Structure formats: structure tokens, C-alpha cells
Coordinates of C-alpha atoms and ligand atoms in Angstrom, one line a residue:
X19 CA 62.8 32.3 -10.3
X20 CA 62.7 36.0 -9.7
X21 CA 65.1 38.6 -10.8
X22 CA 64.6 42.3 -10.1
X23 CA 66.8 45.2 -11.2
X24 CA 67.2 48.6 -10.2
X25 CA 69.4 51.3 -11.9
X26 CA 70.3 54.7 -9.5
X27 CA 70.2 57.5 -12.4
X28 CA 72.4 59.4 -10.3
X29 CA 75.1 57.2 -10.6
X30 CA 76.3 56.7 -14.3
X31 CA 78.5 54.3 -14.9
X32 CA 80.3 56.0 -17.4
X33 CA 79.9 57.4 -20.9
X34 CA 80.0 54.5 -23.3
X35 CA 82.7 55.8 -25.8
X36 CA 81.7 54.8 -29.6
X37 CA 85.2 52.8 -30.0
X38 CA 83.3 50.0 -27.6
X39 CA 82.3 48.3 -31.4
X40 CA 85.6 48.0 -33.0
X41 CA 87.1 45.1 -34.7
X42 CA 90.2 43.7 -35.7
X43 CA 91.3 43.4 -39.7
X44 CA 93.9 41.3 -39.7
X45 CA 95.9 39.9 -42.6
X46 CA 95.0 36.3 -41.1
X47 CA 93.5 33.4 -43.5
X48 CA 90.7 35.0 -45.6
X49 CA 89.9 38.1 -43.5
X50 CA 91.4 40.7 -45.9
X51 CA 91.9 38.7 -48.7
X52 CA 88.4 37.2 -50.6
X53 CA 87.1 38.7 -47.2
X54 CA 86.4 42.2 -47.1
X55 CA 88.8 42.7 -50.6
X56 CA 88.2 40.4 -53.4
X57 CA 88.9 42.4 -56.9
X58 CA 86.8 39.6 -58.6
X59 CA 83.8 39.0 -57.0
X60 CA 80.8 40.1 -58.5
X61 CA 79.7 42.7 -56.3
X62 CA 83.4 44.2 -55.5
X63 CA 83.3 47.7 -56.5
X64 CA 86.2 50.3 -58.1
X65 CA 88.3 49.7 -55.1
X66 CA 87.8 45.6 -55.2
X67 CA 86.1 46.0 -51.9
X68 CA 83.2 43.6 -51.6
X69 CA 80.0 45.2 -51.1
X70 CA 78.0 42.7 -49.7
X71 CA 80.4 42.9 -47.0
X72 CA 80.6 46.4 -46.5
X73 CA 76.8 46.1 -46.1
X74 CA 77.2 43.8 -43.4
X75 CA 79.6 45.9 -41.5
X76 CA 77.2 49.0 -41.9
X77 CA 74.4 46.4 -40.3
X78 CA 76.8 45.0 -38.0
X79 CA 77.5 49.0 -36.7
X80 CA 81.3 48.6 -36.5
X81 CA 82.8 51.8 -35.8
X82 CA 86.6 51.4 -35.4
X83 CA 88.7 48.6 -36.8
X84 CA 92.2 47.9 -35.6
X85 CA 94.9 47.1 -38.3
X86 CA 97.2 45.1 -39.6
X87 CA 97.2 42.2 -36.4
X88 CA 97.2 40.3 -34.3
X89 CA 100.5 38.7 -34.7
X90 CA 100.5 39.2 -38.3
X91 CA 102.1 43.3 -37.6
X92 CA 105.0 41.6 -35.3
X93 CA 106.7 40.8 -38.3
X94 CA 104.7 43.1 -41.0
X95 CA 107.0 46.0 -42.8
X96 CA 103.9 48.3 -43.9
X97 CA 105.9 50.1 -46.7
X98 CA 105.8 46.6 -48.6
X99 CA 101.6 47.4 -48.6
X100 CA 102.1 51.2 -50.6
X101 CA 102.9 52.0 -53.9
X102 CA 102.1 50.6 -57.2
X103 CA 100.8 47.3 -56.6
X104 CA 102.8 45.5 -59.4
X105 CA 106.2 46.6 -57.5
X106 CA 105.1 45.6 -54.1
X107 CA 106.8 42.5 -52.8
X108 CA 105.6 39.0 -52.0
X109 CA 106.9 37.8 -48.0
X110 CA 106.8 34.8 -45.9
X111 CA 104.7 35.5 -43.4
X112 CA 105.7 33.8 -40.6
X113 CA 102.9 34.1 -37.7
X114 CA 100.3 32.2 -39.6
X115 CA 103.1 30.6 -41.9
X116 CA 101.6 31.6 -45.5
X117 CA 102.2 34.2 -48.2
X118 CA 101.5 38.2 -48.0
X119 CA 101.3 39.0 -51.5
X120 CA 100.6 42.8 -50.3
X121 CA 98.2 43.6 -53.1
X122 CA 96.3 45.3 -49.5
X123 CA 97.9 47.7 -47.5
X124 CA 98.0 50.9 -45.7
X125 CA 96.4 53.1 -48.4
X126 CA 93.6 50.0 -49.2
X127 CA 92.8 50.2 -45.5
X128 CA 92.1 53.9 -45.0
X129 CA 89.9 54.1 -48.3
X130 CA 87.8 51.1 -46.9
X131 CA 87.8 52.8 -43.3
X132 CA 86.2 56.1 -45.2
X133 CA 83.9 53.9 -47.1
X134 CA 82.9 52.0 -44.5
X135 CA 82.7 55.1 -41.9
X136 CA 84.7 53.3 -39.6
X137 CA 87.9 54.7 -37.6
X138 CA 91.1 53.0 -38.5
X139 CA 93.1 52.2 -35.4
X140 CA 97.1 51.1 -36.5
X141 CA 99.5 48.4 -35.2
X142 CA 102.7 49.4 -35.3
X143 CA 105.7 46.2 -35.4
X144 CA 107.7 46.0 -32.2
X145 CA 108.5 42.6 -33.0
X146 CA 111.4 43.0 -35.3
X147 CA 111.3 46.7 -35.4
X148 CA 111.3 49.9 -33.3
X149 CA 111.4 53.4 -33.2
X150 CA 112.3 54.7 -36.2
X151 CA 110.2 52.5 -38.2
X152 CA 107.2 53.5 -36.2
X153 CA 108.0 57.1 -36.9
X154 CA 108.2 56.8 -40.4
X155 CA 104.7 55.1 -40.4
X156 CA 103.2 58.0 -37.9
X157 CA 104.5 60.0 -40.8
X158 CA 103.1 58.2 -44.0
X159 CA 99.8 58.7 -42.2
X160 CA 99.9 61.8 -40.6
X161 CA 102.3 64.1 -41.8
X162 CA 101.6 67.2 -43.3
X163 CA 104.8 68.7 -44.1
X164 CA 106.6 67.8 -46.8
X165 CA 108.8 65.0 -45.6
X166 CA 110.1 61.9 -47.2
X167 CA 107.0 59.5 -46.0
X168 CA 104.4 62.2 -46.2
X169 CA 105.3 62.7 -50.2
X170 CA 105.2 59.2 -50.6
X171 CA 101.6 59.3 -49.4
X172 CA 100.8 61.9 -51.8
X173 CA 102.8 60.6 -54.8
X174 CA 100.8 57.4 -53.9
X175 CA 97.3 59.5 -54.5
X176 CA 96.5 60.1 -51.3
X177 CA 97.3 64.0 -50.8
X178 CA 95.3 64.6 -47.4
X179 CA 97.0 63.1 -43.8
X180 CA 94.5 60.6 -42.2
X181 CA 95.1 62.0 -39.2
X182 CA 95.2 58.4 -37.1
X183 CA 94.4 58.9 -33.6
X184 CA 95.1 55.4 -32.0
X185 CA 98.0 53.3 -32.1
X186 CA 99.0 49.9 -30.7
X187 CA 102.6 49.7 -29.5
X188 CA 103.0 46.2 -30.9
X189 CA 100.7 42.8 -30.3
X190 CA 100.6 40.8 -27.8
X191 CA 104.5 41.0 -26.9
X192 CA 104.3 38.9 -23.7
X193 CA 103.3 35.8 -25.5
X194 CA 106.0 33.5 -26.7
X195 CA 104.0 32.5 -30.0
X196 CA 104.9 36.2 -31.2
X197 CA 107.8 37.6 -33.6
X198 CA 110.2 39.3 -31.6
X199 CA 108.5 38.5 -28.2
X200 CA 110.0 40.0 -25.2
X201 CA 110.2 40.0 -21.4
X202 CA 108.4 42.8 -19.4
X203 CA 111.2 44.9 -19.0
X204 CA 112.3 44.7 -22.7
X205 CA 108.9 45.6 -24.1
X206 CA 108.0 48.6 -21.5
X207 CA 111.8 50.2 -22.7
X208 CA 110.4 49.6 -26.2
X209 CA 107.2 50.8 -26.2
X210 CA 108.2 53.8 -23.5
X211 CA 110.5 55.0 -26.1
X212 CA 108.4 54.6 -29.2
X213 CA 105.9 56.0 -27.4
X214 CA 108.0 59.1 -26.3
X215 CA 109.3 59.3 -29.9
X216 CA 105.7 59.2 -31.4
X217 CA 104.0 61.9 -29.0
X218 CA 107.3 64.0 -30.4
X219 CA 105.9 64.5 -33.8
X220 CA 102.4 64.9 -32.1
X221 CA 101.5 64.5 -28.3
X222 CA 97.7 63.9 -28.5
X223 CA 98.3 60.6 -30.1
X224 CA 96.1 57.8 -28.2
X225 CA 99.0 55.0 -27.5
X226 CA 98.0 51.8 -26.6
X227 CA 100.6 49.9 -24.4
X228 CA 100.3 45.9 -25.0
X229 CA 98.8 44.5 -21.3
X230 CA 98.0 40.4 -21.5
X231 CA 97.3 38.2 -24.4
X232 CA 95.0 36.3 -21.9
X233 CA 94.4 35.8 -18.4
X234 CA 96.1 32.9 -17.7
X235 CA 99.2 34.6 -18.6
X236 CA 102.0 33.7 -16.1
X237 CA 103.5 37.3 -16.5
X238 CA 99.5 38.9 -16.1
X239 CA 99.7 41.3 -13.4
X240 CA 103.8 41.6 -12.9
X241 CA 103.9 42.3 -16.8
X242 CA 100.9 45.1 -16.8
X243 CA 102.5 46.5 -13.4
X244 CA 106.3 47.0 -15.4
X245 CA 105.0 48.2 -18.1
X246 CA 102.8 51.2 -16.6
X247 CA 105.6 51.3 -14.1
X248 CA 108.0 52.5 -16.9
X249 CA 105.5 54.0 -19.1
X250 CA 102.5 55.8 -16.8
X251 CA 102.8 58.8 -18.6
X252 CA 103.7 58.2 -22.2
X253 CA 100.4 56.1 -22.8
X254 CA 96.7 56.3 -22.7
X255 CA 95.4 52.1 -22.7
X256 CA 97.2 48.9 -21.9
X257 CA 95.2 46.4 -23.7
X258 CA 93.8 42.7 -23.0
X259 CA 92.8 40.5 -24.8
X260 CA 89.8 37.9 -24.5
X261 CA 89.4 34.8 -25.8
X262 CA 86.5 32.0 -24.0
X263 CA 86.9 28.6 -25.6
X264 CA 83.7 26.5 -25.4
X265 CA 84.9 23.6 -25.6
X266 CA 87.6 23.3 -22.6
X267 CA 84.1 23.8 -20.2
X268 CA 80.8 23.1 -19.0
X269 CA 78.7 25.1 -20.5
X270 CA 77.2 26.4 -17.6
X271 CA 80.6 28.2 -16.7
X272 CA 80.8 29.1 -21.1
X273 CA 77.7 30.9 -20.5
X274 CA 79.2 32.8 -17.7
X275 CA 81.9 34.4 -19.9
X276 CA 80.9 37.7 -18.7
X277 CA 81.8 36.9 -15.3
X278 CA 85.3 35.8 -16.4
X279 CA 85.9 38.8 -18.1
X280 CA 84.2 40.7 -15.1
X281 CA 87.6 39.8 -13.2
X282 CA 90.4 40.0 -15.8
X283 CA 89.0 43.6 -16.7
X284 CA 88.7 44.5 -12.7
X285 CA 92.1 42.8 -12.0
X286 CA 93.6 44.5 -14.5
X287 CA 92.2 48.4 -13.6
X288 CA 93.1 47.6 -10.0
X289 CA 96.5 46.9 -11.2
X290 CA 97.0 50.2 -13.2
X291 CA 95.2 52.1 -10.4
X292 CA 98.2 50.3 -8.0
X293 CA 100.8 51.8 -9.9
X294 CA 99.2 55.2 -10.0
X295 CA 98.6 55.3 -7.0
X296 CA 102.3 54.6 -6.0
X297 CA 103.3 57.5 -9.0
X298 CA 100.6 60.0 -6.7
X299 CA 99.1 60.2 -10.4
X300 CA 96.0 61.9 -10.9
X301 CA 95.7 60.3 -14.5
X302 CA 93.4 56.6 -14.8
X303 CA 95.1 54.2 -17.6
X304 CA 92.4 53.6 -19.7
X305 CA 91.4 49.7 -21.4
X306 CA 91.6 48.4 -24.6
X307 CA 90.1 45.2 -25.4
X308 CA 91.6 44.8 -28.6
X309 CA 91.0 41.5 -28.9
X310 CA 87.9 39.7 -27.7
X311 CA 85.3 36.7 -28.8
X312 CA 84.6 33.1 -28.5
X313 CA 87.4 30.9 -29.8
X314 CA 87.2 27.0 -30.3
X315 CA 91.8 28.1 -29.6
X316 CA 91.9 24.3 -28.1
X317 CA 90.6 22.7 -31.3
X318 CA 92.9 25.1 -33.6
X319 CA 96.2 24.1 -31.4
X320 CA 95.4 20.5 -31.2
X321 CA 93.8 19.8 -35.1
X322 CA 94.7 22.9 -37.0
X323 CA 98.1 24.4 -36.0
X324 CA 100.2 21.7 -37.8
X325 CA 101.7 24.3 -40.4
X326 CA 102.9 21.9 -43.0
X327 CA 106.5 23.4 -43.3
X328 CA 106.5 23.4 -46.7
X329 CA 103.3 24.8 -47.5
X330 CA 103.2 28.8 -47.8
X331 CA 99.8 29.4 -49.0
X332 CA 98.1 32.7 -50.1
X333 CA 94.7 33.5 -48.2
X334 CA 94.0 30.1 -46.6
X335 CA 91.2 28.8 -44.9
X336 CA 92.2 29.8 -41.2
X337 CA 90.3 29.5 -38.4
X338 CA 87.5 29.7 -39.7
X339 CA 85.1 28.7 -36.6
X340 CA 81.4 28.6 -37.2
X341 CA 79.9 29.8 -34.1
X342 CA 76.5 28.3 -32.2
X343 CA 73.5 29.7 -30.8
X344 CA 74.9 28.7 -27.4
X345 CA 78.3 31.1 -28.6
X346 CA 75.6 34.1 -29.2
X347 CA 74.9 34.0 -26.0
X348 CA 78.3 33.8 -24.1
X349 CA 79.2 36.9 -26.5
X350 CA 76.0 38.5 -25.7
X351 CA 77.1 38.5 -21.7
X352 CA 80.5 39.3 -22.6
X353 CA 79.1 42.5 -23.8
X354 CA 77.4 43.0 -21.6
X355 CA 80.7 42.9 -19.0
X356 CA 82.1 45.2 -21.6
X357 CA 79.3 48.0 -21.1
X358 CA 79.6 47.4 -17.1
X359 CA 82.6 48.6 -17.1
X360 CA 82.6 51.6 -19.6
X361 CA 84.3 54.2 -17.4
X362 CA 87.5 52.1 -18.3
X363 CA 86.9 50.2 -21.3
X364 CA 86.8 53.1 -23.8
X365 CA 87.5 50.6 -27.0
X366 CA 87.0 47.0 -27.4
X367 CA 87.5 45.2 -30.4
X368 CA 85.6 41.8 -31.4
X369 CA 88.4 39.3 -33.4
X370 CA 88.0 39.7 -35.6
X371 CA 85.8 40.9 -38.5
X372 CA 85.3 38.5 -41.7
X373 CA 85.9 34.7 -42.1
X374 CA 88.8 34.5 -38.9
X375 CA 86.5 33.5 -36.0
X376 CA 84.5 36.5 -36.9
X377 CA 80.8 37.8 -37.0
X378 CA 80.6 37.8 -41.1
X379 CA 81.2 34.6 -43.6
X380 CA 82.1 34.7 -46.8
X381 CA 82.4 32.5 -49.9
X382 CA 85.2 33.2 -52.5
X383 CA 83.4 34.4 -55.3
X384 CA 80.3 33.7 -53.8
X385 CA 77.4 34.5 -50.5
X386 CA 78.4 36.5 -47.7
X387 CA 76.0 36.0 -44.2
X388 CA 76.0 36.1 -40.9
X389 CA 76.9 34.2 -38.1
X390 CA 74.9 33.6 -34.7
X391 CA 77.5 36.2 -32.8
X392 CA 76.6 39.1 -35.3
X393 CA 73.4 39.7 -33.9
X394 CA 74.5 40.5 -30.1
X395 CA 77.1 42.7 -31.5
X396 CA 74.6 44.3 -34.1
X397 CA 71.8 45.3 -31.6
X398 CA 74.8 46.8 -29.0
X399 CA 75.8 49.0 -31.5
X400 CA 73.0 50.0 -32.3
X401 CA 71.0 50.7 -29.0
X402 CA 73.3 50.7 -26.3
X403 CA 75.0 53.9 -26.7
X404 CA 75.2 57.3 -24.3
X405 CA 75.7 56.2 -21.0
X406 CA 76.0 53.1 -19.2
X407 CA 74.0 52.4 -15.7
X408 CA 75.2 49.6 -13.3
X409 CA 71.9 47.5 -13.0
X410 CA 71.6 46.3 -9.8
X411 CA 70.3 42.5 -9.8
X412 CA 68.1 40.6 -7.0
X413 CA 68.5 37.2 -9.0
X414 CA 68.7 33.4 -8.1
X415 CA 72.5 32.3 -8.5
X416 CA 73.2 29.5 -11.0
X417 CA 76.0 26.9 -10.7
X418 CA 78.9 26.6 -13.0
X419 CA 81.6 24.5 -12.5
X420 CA 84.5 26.9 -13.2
X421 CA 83.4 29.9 -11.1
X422 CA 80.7 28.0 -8.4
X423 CA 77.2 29.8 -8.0
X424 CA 77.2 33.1 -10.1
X425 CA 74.3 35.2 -11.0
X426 CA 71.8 33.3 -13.1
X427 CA 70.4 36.7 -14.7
X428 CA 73.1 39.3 -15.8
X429 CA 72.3 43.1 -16.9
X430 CA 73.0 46.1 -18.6
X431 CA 71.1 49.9 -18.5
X432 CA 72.1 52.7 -21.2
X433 CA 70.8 56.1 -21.5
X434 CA 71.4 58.0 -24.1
X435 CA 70.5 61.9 -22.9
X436 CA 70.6 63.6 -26.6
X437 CA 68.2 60.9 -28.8
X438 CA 66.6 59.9 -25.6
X439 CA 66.6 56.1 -25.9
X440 CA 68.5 53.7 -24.4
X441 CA 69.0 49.8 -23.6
X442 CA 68.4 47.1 -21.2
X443 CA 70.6 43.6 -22.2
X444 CA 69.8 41.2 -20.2
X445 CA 71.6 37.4 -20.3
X446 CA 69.7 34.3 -18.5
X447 CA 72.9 31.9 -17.7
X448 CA 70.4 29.4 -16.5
X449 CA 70.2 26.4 -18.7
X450 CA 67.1 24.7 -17.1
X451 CA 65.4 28.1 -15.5
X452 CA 63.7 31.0 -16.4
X453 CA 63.4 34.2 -14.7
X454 CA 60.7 36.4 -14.0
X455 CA 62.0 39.7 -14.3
X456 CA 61.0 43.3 -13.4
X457 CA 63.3 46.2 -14.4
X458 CA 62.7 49.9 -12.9
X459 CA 63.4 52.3 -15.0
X460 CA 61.8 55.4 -14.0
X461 CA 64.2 57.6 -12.8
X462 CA 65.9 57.1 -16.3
X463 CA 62.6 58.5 -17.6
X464 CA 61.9 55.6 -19.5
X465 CA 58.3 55.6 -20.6
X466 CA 58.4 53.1 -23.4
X467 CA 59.4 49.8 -24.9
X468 CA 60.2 50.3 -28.5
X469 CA 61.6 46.9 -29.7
X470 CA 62.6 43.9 -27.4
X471 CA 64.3 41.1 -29.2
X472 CA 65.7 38.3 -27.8
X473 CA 68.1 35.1 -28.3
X474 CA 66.6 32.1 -26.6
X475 CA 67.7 29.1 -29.0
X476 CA 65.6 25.7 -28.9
X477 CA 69.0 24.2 -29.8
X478 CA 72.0 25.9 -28.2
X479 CA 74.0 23.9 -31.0
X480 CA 72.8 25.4 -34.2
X481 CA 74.8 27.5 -36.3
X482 CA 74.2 29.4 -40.1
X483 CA 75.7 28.8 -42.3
X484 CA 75.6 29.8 -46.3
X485 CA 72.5 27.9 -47.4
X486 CA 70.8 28.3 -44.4
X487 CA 72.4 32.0 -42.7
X488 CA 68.7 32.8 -40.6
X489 CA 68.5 29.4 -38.6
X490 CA 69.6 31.6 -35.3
X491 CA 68.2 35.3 -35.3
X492 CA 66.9 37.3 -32.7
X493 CA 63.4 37.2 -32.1
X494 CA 60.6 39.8 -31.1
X495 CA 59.8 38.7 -27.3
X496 CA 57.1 40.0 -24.9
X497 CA 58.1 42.9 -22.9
X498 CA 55.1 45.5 -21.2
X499 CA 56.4 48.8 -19.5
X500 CA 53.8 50.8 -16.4
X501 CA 55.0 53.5 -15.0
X502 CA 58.8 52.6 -15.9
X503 CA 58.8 49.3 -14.7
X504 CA 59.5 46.9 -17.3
X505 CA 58.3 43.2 -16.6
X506 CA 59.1 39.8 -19.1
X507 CA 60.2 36.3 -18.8
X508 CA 63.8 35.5 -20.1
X509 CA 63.5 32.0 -21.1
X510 CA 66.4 29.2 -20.1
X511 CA 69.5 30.4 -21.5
X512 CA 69.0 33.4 -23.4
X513 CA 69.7 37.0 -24.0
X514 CA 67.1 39.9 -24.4
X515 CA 67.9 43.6 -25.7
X516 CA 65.1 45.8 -25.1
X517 CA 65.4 49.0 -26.8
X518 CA 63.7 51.8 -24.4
X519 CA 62.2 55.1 -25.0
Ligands
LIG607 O1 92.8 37.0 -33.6 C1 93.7 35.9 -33.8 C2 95.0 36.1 -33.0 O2 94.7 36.0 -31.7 C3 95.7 37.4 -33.2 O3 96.5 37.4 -34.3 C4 96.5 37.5 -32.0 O4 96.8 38.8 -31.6 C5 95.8 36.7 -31.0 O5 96.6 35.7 -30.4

């Protein structure tokens, strides 16, 4: 088939803020722990941070990371993570039903974030906790007078603030698996007065509200809708939080994972916009996609879930998913939905970053590589920056079983003014068709192609793994540019980032 794009240059999009390629750290399995920490490995360096991980990272362009959970922070007291590391305590952690031996905390996490030159975004506990706690955490962290937390900070070796910016007002607080979870109504007086307390000590705080832990929620829409109703003015984001399991669909409809998260993002902004509307408000609630990826979630509730009760491991093997070519993909045009809508979406974070379904693997003691869903991420980060164009596509439709006929080719434009470069993703949901496409890019001023890779896997099943970590890379692929009209063939089921000049 045919599939044509055009981009108006007049129209932006939106900026394309540089929080869009976040992840989550959470203290979950082997993330942390033998993940991006591991005092022993041969390559860990005066911190016990692993290096060939933070390599990775650099490579994989993260630049904010969202810490401590997930549902680990609903029942997490961060003052168990500071001090001497002897004195700190051992817990039961109860979301993922193992030991915290808090040998990593809050002070371990910034000096990785500096290392790592990546923004540290906090969780604060509204599962079992509240106001005051949150407070004393906004001060450990940011205070610069000399208060009880603050000094702590210092005594602990750390004399300058870190001057956090964004902060999540709990996880995921309308889903039932969480510590402390609450109704609508009890988490938007929560968060409302956290919130109010919090921009006390410093109003230009970014809060995050908690929005859906999925779409199929049965409090999505009434539980965003109470919680800006209560809270329009005391935060900045409600979150969502994305999850597409392979495995519960056809893969026609997998490969359309953009599309799915195409609605849930516009169903949530036209819920915000609803209530601020009704407040005469001339302020837009921005998004958060803390939490996004592929997750095999059927397989880990039906196989792996059973916690054996009286089992409490340290750092286990968690869901540890190994993701396919055909996962690449999905991720590639969920990104690409991500970028479409970057007038709202001003951070999204993949979940998560090391070993818990997450772009980076690593042995204990041993190899670190990367999985087929780094490389999507990896070339986003890198080349889709600046602005973001809505890329208008004349394309054949494609069916899927979930969503009926969607488009069979899906795109992304970005400009980026000040290096002038920019990005065309392109994902081919077809899995028996390719597409003839033509691109024009003129008004953009794009003159040049000046890499074009793509993902087009003979075998939408394989994975890397440790011995073999290069089986599915991105490839260069044919792309020719005349007079700003790029032409190429995207292959069956595939994803294409051009990188323009
Ligand atoms: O990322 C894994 C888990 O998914 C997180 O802990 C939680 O927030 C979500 O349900």
C-alpha cells in the first residue's frame, strides 16, 4: 500500500519537554539491588554503583527517574534508607512480599541521579502515611535552613539541598493491590492537603496527583474527575499509567498499542479539561505517564504472583520479562502516541529501568545488555527532541481484533529549532503488508537524511538475551530525501526512526 504524510510547520504540536524519557527505580526484585547497585561486582565503582549499567543508561538517554515505587513507596518509610548503613533497619516489605534491607536509599539515589545526569523525581507514601511525613521528606531533600531533617542531610554528608522539583502524591492509590488504598474521595483530601502543605514550604513544587493505574479501571474517569475536582489548583499532573500485555491479544491489536494509549491519554485530558472548564480555569492539568511499557501482567498474576507466605527474600528474581522483537515494536508506537501528544504529556516514565520488565538486564556478578525495547527508547531520546509535529497520514487501515480497522502506518515529526535536526518515527502495524511511504518535509526545512534505522524483525519472537544480547538491533534501512520529500518502504511490521537534517 501507499502511505503519505504531511506535517503543517505552523502548527506545532507542542514542545517535547526532556522528562518524556524518564524511568521508574523501584525497589522491586533486582532493579536496585544487583541492578543498578551491586557493591561487589567487578565493575561497581566507590559508590557500589555498577558501571556497565550506568553506561547503558547514558546509551539508553534516560533523563529523569522516578523513585522509590511503584507500590513499593505505599508502605516505604524513607528515613529507614539514611544514615549509617550498619544502623539502618531490615523491613518486610509487603507489596512484593520480600526483605528491604535499606543498604540503598534516599542519599544512594541522588548520588546515582548526579552521576548518571538524570533528574530524580520522588514518591512520597500516602499509603500508610500523610502529611507530616511528606513534609519531613520535602525537607531532608530540600531544606536549606537549619532544621531537624535538613541537618540530618548534612550530618549524613550531603551539605547541599537537592532541590527536587517533582513529586508524586502517592502510587497508584485507586487500585486495591496497594498499601493503604483509598476511595476517590479519601485520596483527593489526602493528596489536596499534602499538596497544600508541601507548596507551604515551597509553592513551585511540580505535584503529581495519582490519576488511573490502568484503563480498565472501574473508578477511571469518576476517580481523575474527584480528584482534580478537589485539587485543580494545588497540582500540576495527574498521572496514568500504561501497561499492554501481549499475550491477552492478537497481535495485530498488540501492535496497535499506540492507538490504545491514543484514547486513555485523550480520555483522560478531556476529563481534566471538563473539570476546568466547570472551575472557569485558565490553567491545563498537565500528564504524567509515570508508568508505561509492555507487561506479560497476565502471566505474572496467573504463574508468578503466588508469594509463598513464608518466603521473605532479599532482591529476588521478579518479573523479570524478556521482551521480543514483536514487543520493540508495540513500544516503539507507544512512543510514538507519547510524542503525539506532547502538549500534555510533559513526563513519561518507561517501568521500569533494570531487570523488572525493563530495557536493561543484568547478571549478579556478571554481563549486563540490552533488551529488544531499549533500542526504540534509545533512538527517541536521542533524536526526537525540540518540538513535536502531528504528521498527518493518508495510509491503508489494518485490522485488529480489539480496536477493528486502525491505521496500518503510524507517525511522528520533531523539529528541533536550536541544533536544527529532528525525527520522523514511523510504525508499520501491518503484519503481512508493506507501505510505500513518502513524507514531506519541506516546510520544516528538512534538507537531509542523516541516519535512518529501522526495526523490521524476520522473527517477531526473538529476544537477547546474555550470550546472545545483538540478535534484535536496529538496522540502517533505505531512505532518499528531494527537495524535502522523504520516500522508503517500511517493511511488514516494523518501526523506522529517520534522523533529519
Ligand atoms: O512497575 C511495576 C508495578 O506496576 C509498580 O510497582 C506499580 O506502580 C504498578 O502496578
Amino acid at each position: 500500500s501507499h502511505a503519505r504524510i504531511s506535517v503543517d510547520a505552523d502548527r506545532p504540536i507542542g514542545s517535547i519537554d526532556r522528562r518524556m524519557y524518564g524511568v521508574l527505580v523501584e525497589h522491586l526484585g533486582r532493579c536496585v539491588y544487583t541492578g543498578i547497585f551491586e557493591p561487589d561486582h567487578p565493575t561497581a565503582d566507590a559508590d557500589g554503583f555498577r558501571r556497565d549499567v550506568m553506561e547503558l543508561v547514558k546509551e539508553l538517554g534516560v533523563t529523569i527517574a522516578r523513585y522509590p515505587g511503584g507500590n513499593f513507596v505505599s508502605n516505604y518509610r524513607w528515613e529507614d534508607g539514611v544514615g549509617p548503613v550498619a544502623e539502618r533497619p531490615s523491613r518486610l516489605e509487603l507489596a512484593w512480599h520480600s526483605i528491604e534491607t535499606n543498604a540503598f536509599g534516599l542519599d544512594e539515589f541522588m548520588t546515582w541521579c548526579a552521576k548518571a545526569d538524570v533528574e530524580p523525581m520522588m514518591a512520597i507514601n500516602l499509603g500508610t502515611r500523610g502529611e507530616e511525613d511528606a513534609i519531613n521528606i520535602l525537607e531532608y531533600t530540600n531544606g536549606v535552613c537549619s532544621t531537624e531533617y535538613a541537618d540530618k542531610r548534612r550530618a549524613n554528608g550531603h551539605e547541599d539541598a537537592y532541590n527536587v522539583r517533582m513529586w508524586c502524591l502517592g502510587n497508584e492509590m485507586d487500585g486495591p493491590w496497594q498499601v493503604g488504598h483509598k476511595n476517590a474521595e479519601d485520596y483527593a483530601y489526602l493528596a489536596g492537603s499534602t499538596a497544600r502543605a508541601m507548596k507551604m514550604i515551597d509553592q513551585d513544587l511540580e505535584l503529581v496527583a495519582c490519576g488511573s493505574s490502568a484503563w480498565e479501571m472501574p473508578t477511571f474517569g469518576d476517580w481523575e474527575r474527584t480528584v482534580l475536582e478537589l485539587n485543580y489548583d494545588e497540582v500540576d499532573f495527574i498521572s496514568m499509567h500504561r501497561y499492554v500485555d501481549p499475550d491477552t491479544q492478537d497481535r495485530a491489536s498488540f501492535l496497535a498499542a499506540g492507538y490504545d494509549m491514543d484514547r486513555f491519554i485523550e480520555g483522560i485530558i478531556a476529563t481534566a479539561d471538563a473539570v476546568g472548564a466547570k472551575k472557569r480555569s485558565t490553567k491545563k492539568i498537565q500528564i504524567s505517564v509515570d508508568e508505561w511499557n509492555v507487561w506479560r501482567l497476565s502471566k505474572w498474576n496467573s504463574i508468578e504472583h503466588g508469594f509463598d507466605p513464608a518466603d521473605w527474600p532479599v532482591a529476588p528474581k521478579r518479573i523479570e520479562d524478556v521482551y521480543t522483537a514483536a514487543d520493540a515494536l508495540a513500544l516503539g508506537g507507544m512512543l510514538i502516541s507519547l510524542l503525539r501528544h506532547a502538549d500534555r504529556v510533559k513526563t513519561a516514565c518507561i517501568a521500569q529501568l533494570v531487570n523488572v520488565i525493563a530495557p536493561i538486564m543484568t547478571e549478579k556478578g556478571g554481563r549486563a545488555w540490552r533488551q529488544t525495547t531499549f533500542h526504540p527508547f534509545a533512538i527517541g531520546s536521542r533524536i526526537a527532541r525540540g518540538t513535536a509535529y502531528d504528521a498527518v497520514v493518508e495510509t491503508a487501515s489494518t485490522p485488529t481484533e480489539r480496536y477493528g480497522d486502525v491505521d496500518q502506518v503510524d507517525a511522528v515529526v520533531t523539529w528541533d529549532k536550536e541544533t536544527g535536526t529532528g525525527s520522523l518515527l514511523a510504525l508499520n502495524r501491518s503484519l503481512t503488508d508493506s507501505a510505500d511511504l513518502t513524507a514531506a518535509l519541506a516546510s520544516l526545512g528538512v534538507s537531509r537524511v542523516i541516519e535512518a534505522q529501522i526495526l523490521a524483525p524476520a522473527d517477531l519472537d526473538a529476544v537477547n538475551t546474555a550470550d546472545e544480547p545483538d540478535a534484535v538491533v536496529p538496522v540502517s534501512h533505505p531512505v532518499a530525501i528531494a527537495d524535502g520529500v522523504l520516500t522508503t518502504t517500511l517493511p511488514p511490521a516494523s518501526w523506522l526512526a529517520v534522523e533529519l537534517g
